[in-house]
CSV table of C-alpha atoms and ligand atoms in Angstrom, one decimal:
chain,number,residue,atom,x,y,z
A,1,UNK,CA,32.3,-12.6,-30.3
A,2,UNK,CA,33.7,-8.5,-30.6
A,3,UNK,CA,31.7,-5.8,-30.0
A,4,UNK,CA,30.9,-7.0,-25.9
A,5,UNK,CA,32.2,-5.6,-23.4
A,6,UNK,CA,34.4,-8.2,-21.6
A,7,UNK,CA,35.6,-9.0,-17.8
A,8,UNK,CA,34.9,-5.8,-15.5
A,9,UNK,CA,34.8,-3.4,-18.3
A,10,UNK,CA,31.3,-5.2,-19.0
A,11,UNK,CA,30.1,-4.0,-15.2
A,12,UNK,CA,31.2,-0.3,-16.1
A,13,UNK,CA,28.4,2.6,-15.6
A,14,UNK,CA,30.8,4.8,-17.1
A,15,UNK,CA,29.3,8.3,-18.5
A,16,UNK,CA,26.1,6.8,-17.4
A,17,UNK,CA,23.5,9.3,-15.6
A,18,UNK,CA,21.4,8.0,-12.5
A,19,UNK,CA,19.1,8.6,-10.2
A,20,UNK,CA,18.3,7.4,-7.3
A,21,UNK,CA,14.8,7.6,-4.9
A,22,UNK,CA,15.7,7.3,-1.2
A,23,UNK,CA,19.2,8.6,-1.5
A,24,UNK,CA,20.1,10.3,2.0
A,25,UNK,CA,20.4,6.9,4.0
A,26,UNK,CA,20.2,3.3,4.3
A,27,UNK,CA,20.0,1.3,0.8
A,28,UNK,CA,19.6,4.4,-1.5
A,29,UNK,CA,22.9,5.8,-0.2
A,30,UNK,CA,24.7,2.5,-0.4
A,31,UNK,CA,23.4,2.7,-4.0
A,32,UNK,CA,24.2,6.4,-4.7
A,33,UNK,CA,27.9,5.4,-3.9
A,34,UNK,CA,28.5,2.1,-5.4
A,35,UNK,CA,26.6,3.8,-9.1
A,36,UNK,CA,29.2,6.4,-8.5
A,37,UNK,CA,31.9,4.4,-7.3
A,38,UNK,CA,31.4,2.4,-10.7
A,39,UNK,CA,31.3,5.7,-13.2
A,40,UNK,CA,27.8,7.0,-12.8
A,41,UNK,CA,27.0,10.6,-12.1
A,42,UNK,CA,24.9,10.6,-9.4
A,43,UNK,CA,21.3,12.5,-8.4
A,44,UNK,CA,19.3,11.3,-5.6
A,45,UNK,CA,15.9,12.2,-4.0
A,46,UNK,CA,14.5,12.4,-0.7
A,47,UNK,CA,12.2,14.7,1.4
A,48,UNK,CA,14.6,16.1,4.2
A,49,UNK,CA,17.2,19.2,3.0
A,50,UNK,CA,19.1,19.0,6.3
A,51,UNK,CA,19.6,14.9,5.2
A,52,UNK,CA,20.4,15.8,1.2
A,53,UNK,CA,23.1,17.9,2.0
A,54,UNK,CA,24.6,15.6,4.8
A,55,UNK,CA,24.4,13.2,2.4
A,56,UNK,CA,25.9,15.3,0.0
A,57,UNK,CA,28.4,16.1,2.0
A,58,UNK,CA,29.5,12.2,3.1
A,59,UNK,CA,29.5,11.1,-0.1
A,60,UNK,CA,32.0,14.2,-1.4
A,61,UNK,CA,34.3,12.8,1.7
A,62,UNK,CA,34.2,9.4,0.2
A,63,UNK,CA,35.1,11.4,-2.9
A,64,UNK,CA,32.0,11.1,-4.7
A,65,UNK,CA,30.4,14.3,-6.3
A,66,UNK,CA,26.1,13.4,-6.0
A,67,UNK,CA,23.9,16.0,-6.7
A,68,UNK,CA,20.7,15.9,-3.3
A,69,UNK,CA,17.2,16.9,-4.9
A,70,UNK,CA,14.2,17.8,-1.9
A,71,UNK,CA,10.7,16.2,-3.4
A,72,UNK,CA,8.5,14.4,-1.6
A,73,UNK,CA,7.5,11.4,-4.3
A,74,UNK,CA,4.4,10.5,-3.4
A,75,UNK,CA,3.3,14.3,-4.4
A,76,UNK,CA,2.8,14.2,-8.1
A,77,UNK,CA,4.3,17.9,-8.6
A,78,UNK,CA,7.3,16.5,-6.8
A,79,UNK,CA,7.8,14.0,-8.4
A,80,UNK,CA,8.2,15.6,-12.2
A,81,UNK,CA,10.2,18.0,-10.6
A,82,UNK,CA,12.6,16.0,-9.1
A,83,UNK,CA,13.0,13.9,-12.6
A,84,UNK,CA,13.4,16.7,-14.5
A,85,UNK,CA,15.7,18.7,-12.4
A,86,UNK,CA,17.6,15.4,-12.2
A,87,UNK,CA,18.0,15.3,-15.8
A,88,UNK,CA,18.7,18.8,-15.9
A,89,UNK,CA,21.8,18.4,-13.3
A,90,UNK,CA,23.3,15.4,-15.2
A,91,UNK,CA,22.5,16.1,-18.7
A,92,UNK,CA,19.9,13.6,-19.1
A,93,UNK,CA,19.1,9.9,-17.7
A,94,UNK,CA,20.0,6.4,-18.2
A,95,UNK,CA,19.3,4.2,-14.9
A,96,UNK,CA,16.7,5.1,-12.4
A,97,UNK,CA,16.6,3.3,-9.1
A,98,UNK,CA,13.2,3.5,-7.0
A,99,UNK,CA,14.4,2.2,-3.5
A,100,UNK,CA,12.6,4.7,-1.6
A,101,UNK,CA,10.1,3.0,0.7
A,102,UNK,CA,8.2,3.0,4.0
A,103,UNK,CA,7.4,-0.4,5.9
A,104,UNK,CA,4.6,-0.3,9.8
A,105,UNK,CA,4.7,-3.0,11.7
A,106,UNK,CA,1.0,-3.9,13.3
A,107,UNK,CA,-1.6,-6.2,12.8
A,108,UNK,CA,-4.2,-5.9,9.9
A,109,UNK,CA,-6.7,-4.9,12.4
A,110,UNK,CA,-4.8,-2.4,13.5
A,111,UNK,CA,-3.4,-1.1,10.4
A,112,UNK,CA,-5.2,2.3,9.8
A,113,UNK,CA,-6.5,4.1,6.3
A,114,UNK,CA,-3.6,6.3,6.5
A,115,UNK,CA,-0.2,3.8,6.7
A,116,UNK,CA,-1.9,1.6,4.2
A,117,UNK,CA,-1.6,4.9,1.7
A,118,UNK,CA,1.6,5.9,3.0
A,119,UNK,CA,3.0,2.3,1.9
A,120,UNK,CA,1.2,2.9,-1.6
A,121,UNK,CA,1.6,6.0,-2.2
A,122,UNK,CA,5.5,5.7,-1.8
A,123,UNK,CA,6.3,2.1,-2.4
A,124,UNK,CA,3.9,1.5,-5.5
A,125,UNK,CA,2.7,4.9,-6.6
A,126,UNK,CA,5.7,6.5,-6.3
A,127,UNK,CA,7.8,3.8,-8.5
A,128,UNK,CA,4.8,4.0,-11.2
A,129,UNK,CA,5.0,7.7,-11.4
A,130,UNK,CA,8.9,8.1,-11.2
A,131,UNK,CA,9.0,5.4,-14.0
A,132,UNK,CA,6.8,7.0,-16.2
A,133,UNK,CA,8.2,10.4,-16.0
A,134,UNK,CA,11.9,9.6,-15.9
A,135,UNK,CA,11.0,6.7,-18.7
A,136,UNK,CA,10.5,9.5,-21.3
A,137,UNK,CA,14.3,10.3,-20.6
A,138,UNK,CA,15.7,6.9,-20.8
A,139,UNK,CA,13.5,6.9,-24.1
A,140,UNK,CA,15.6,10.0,-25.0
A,141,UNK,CA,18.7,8.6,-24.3
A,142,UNK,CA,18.1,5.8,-26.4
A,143,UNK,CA,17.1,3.4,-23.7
A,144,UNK,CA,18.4,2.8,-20.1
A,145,UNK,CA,17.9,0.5,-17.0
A,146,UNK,CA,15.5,0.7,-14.2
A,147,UNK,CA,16.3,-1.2,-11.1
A,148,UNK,CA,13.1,-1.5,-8.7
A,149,UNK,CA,13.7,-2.3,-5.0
A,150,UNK,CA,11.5,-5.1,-4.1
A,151,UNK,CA,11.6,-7.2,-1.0
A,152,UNK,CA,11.5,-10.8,-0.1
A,153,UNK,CA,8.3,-8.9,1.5
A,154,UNK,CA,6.5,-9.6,-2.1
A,155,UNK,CA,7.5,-13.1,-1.9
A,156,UNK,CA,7.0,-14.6,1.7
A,157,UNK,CA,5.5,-13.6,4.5
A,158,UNK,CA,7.5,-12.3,7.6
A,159,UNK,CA,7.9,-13.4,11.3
A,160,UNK,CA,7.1,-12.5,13.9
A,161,UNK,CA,6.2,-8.7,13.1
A,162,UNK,CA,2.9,-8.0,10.7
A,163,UNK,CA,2.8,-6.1,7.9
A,164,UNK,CA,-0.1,-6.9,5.7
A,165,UNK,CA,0.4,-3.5,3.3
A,166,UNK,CA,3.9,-3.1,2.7
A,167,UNK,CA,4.1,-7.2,2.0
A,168,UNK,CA,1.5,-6.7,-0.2
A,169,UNK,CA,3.2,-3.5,-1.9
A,170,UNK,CA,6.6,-5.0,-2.2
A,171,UNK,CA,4.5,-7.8,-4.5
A,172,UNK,CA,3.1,-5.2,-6.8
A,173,UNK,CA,6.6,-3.8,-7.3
A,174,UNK,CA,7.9,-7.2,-8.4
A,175,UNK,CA,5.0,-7.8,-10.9
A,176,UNK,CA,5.0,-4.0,-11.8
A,177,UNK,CA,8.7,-4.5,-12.7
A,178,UNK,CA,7.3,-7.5,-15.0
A,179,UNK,CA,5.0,-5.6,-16.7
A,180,UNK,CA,7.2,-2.7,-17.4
A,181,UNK,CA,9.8,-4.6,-18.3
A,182,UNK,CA,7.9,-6.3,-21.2
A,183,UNK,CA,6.3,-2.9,-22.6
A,184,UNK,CA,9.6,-1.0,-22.6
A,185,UNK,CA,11.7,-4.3,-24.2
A,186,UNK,CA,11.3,-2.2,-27.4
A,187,UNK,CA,12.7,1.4,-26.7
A,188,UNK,CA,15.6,-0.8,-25.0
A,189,UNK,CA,14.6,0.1,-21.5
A,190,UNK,CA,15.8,-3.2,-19.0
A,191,UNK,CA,13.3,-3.0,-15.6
A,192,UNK,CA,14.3,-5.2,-13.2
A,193,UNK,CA,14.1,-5.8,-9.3
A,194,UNK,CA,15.9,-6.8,-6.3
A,195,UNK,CA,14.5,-8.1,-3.2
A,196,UNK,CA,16.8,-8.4,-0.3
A,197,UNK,CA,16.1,-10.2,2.7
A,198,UNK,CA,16.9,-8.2,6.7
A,199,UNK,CA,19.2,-5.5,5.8
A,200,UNK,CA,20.3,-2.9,8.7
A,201,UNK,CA,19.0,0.1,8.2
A,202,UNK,CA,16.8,2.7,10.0
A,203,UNK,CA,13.4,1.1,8.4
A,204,UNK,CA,14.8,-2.7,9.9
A,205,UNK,CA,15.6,-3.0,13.5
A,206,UNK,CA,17.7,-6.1,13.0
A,207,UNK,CA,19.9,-5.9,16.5
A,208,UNK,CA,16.4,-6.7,18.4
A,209,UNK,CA,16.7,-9.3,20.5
A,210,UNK,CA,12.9,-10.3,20.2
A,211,UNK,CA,13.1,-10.8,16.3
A,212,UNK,CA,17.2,-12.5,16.1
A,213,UNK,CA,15.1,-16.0,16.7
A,214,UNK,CA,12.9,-15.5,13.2
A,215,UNK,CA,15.0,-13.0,11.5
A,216,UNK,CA,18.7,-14.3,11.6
A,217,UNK,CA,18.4,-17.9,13.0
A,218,UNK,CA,16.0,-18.7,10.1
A,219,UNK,CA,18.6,-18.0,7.7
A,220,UNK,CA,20.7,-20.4,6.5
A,221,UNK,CA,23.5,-17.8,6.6
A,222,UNK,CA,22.6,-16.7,10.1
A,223,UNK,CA,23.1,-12.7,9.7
A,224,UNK,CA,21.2,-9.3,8.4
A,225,UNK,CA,23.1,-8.0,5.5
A,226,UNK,CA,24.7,-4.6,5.5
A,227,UNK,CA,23.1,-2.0,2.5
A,228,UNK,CA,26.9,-2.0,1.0
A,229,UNK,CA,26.5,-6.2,0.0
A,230,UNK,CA,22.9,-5.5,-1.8
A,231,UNK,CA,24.5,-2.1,-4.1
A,232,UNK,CA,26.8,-4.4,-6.1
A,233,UNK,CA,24.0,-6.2,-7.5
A,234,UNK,CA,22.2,-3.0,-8.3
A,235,UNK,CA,25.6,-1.9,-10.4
A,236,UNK,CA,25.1,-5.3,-12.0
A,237,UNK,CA,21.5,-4.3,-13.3
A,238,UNK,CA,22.3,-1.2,-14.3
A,239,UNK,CA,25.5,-2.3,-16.8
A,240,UNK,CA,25.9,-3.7,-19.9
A,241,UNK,CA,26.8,-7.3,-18.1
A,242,UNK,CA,22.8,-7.1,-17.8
A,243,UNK,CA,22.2,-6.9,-21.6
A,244,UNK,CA,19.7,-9.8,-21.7
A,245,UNK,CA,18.2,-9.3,-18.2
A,246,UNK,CA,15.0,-7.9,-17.7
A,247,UNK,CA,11.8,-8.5,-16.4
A,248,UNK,CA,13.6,-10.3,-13.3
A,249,UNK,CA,13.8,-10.0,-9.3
A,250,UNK,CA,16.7,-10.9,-8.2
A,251,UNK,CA,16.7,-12.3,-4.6
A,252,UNK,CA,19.4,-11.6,-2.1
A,253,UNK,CA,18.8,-12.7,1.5
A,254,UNK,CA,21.3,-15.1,2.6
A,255,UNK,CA,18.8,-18.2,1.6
A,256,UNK,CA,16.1,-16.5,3.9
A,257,UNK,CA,13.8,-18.0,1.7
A,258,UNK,CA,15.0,-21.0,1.1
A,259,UNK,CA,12.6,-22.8,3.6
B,301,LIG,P1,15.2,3.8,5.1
B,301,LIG,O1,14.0,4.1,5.9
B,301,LIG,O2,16.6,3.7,5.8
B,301,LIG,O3,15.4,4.9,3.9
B,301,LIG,C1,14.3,5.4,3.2
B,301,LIG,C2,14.8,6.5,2.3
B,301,LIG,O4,13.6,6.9,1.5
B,301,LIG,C3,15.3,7.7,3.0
B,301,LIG,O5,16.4,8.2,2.2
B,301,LIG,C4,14.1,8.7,3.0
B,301,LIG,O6,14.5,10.0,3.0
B,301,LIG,C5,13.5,8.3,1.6
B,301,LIG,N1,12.0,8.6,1.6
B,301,LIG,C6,11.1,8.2,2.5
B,301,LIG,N2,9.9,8.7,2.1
B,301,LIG,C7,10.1,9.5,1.0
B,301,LIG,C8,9.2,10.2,0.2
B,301,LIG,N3,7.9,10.4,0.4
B,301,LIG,N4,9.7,10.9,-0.9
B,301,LIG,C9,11.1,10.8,-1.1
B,301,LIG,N5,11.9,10.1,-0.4
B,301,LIG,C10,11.4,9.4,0.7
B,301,LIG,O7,14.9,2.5,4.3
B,301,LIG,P2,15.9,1.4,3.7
B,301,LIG,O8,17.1,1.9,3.2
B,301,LIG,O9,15.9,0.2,4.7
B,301,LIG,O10,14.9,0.9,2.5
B,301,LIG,C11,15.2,1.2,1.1
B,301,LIG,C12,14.3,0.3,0.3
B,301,LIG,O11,14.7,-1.0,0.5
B,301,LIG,C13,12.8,0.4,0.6
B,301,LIG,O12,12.0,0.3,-0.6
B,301,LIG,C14,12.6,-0.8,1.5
B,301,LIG,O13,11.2,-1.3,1.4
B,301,LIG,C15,13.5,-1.8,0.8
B,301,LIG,N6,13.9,-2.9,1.6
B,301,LIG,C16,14.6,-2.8,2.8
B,301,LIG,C17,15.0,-3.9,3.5
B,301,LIG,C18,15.7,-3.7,4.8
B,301,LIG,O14,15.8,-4.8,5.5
B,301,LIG,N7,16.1,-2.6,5.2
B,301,LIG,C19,14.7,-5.2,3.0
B,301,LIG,C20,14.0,-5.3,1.8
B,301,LIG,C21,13.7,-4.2,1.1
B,301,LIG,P3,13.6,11.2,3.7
B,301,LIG,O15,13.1,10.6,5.0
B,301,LIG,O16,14.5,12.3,3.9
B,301,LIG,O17,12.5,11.4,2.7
């Protein structure tokens, strides 16, 4: 049929306008650079200055020009801020990516008042609020793509370490995804997620020798991931080779959850 977009030119984020939560490090920056790497202009968020600009400054090495925005997201003030300066630097919004995210490890009994809000206020909050106000945007713009960063967290439960909260915030992202994804299906807004399995990256200390036994050897692929083999699948959401997908969480783990 004419009129698609066909072969690569269908994964292009050309003249496209993103941002990204999370962006100095680990996943987000993988992200930042691959939406870049793929056409995007680029804004990300995250709380340190010192870590924006190093970002900032890696990324324009790599040759990629990102613009680094200081908010902390789980204040509210911060948050419409960061959006609309965001917008402001890029010249509106099309794809939003809400991968910022904070994970303790303890047992429930131990868990106090204060991580289980720091995992909700970030993980779930966060992504609700950042949706809604960079959802009036995408609504500008005509419609967009929000890509949500899950984990296989929301889907299984990990071993050996605990983590009652974040598993059980990672599982509201998924079903928020759902639900968003069905309400803004009119004003042609895709939401989707991704939940990757053990990726290296400050929050996941994958090299430990106490977790390889549960974390690596129980996957059928026998390894942790590196953040630059999840951002291709984030491009993927974000482009028009996504058209007809939304409402999904797309699992990549190496068959982690398999058993
Ligand atoms: P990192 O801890 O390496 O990075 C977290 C990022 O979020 C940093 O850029 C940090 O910057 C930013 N951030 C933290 N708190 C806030 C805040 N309050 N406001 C704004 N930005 C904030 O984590 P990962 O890269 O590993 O994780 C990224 C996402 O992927 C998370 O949602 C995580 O749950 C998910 N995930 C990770 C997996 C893994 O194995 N690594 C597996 C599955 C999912 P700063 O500190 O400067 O604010």
């Amino acid at each position: 049929m004419s009129g698609y977009p066909r072969g690569l030119s269908a994964f292009s984020l050309e003249g496209k306008k993103a941002l990204v939560t999370g962006g100095n490090r680990g996943l987000g920056y993988a992200f930042t650079q691959a939406l870049a790497d793929s056409g995007a202009t680029v804004a990300f968020v995250g709380r340190g200055g010192e870590a924006n600009e190093a970002a900032v400054g890696r990324l324009a090495s790599a040759g990629v020009r990102a613009y680094g925005i200081s908010a902390d997201l789980t204040v509210d003030d911060d948050v419409d801020r960061a959006v609309d300066r965001a917008a402001e630097a890029l010249g509106g919004l099309d794809i939003v990516v809400n991968n910022a995210g904070v994970c303790f490890h303890n047992p429930a009994t131990d868990a106090t008042d204060e991580q289980w809000h720091e995992v909700f206020d970030l993980n779930v909050r966060a992504v609700w609020k950042v949706s809604l106000a960079a959802g009036r945007h995408l609504r500008e713009a005509g419609g967009g793509a929000i890509v949500n960063i899950g984990s296989i967290s929301g889907l299984i439960v990990n071993r050996p370490q605990a983590q009652a909260p974040y598993n059980a915030s990672k599982a509201a992202v998924h079903q928020l995804t759902k639900s968003l994804a069905a309400e803004w299906a009119p004003y042609n807004i895709r939401v989707n997620a991704v939940a990757p399995g053990y990726v290296k990256t400050e929050m996941a200390p994958v090299d430990r020798p106490e977790l390889r036994r549960m974390w690596i050897e129980d996957a059928p692929q026998q390894r942790y991931a590196m953040p630059e083999e999840i951002a291709p699948t984030v491009v993927y959401l974000c482009s028009p080779a996504a058209a007809f997908v939304t409402g999904s969480v797309l699992v990549i783990d190496g068959g982690y959850t398999v058993y």
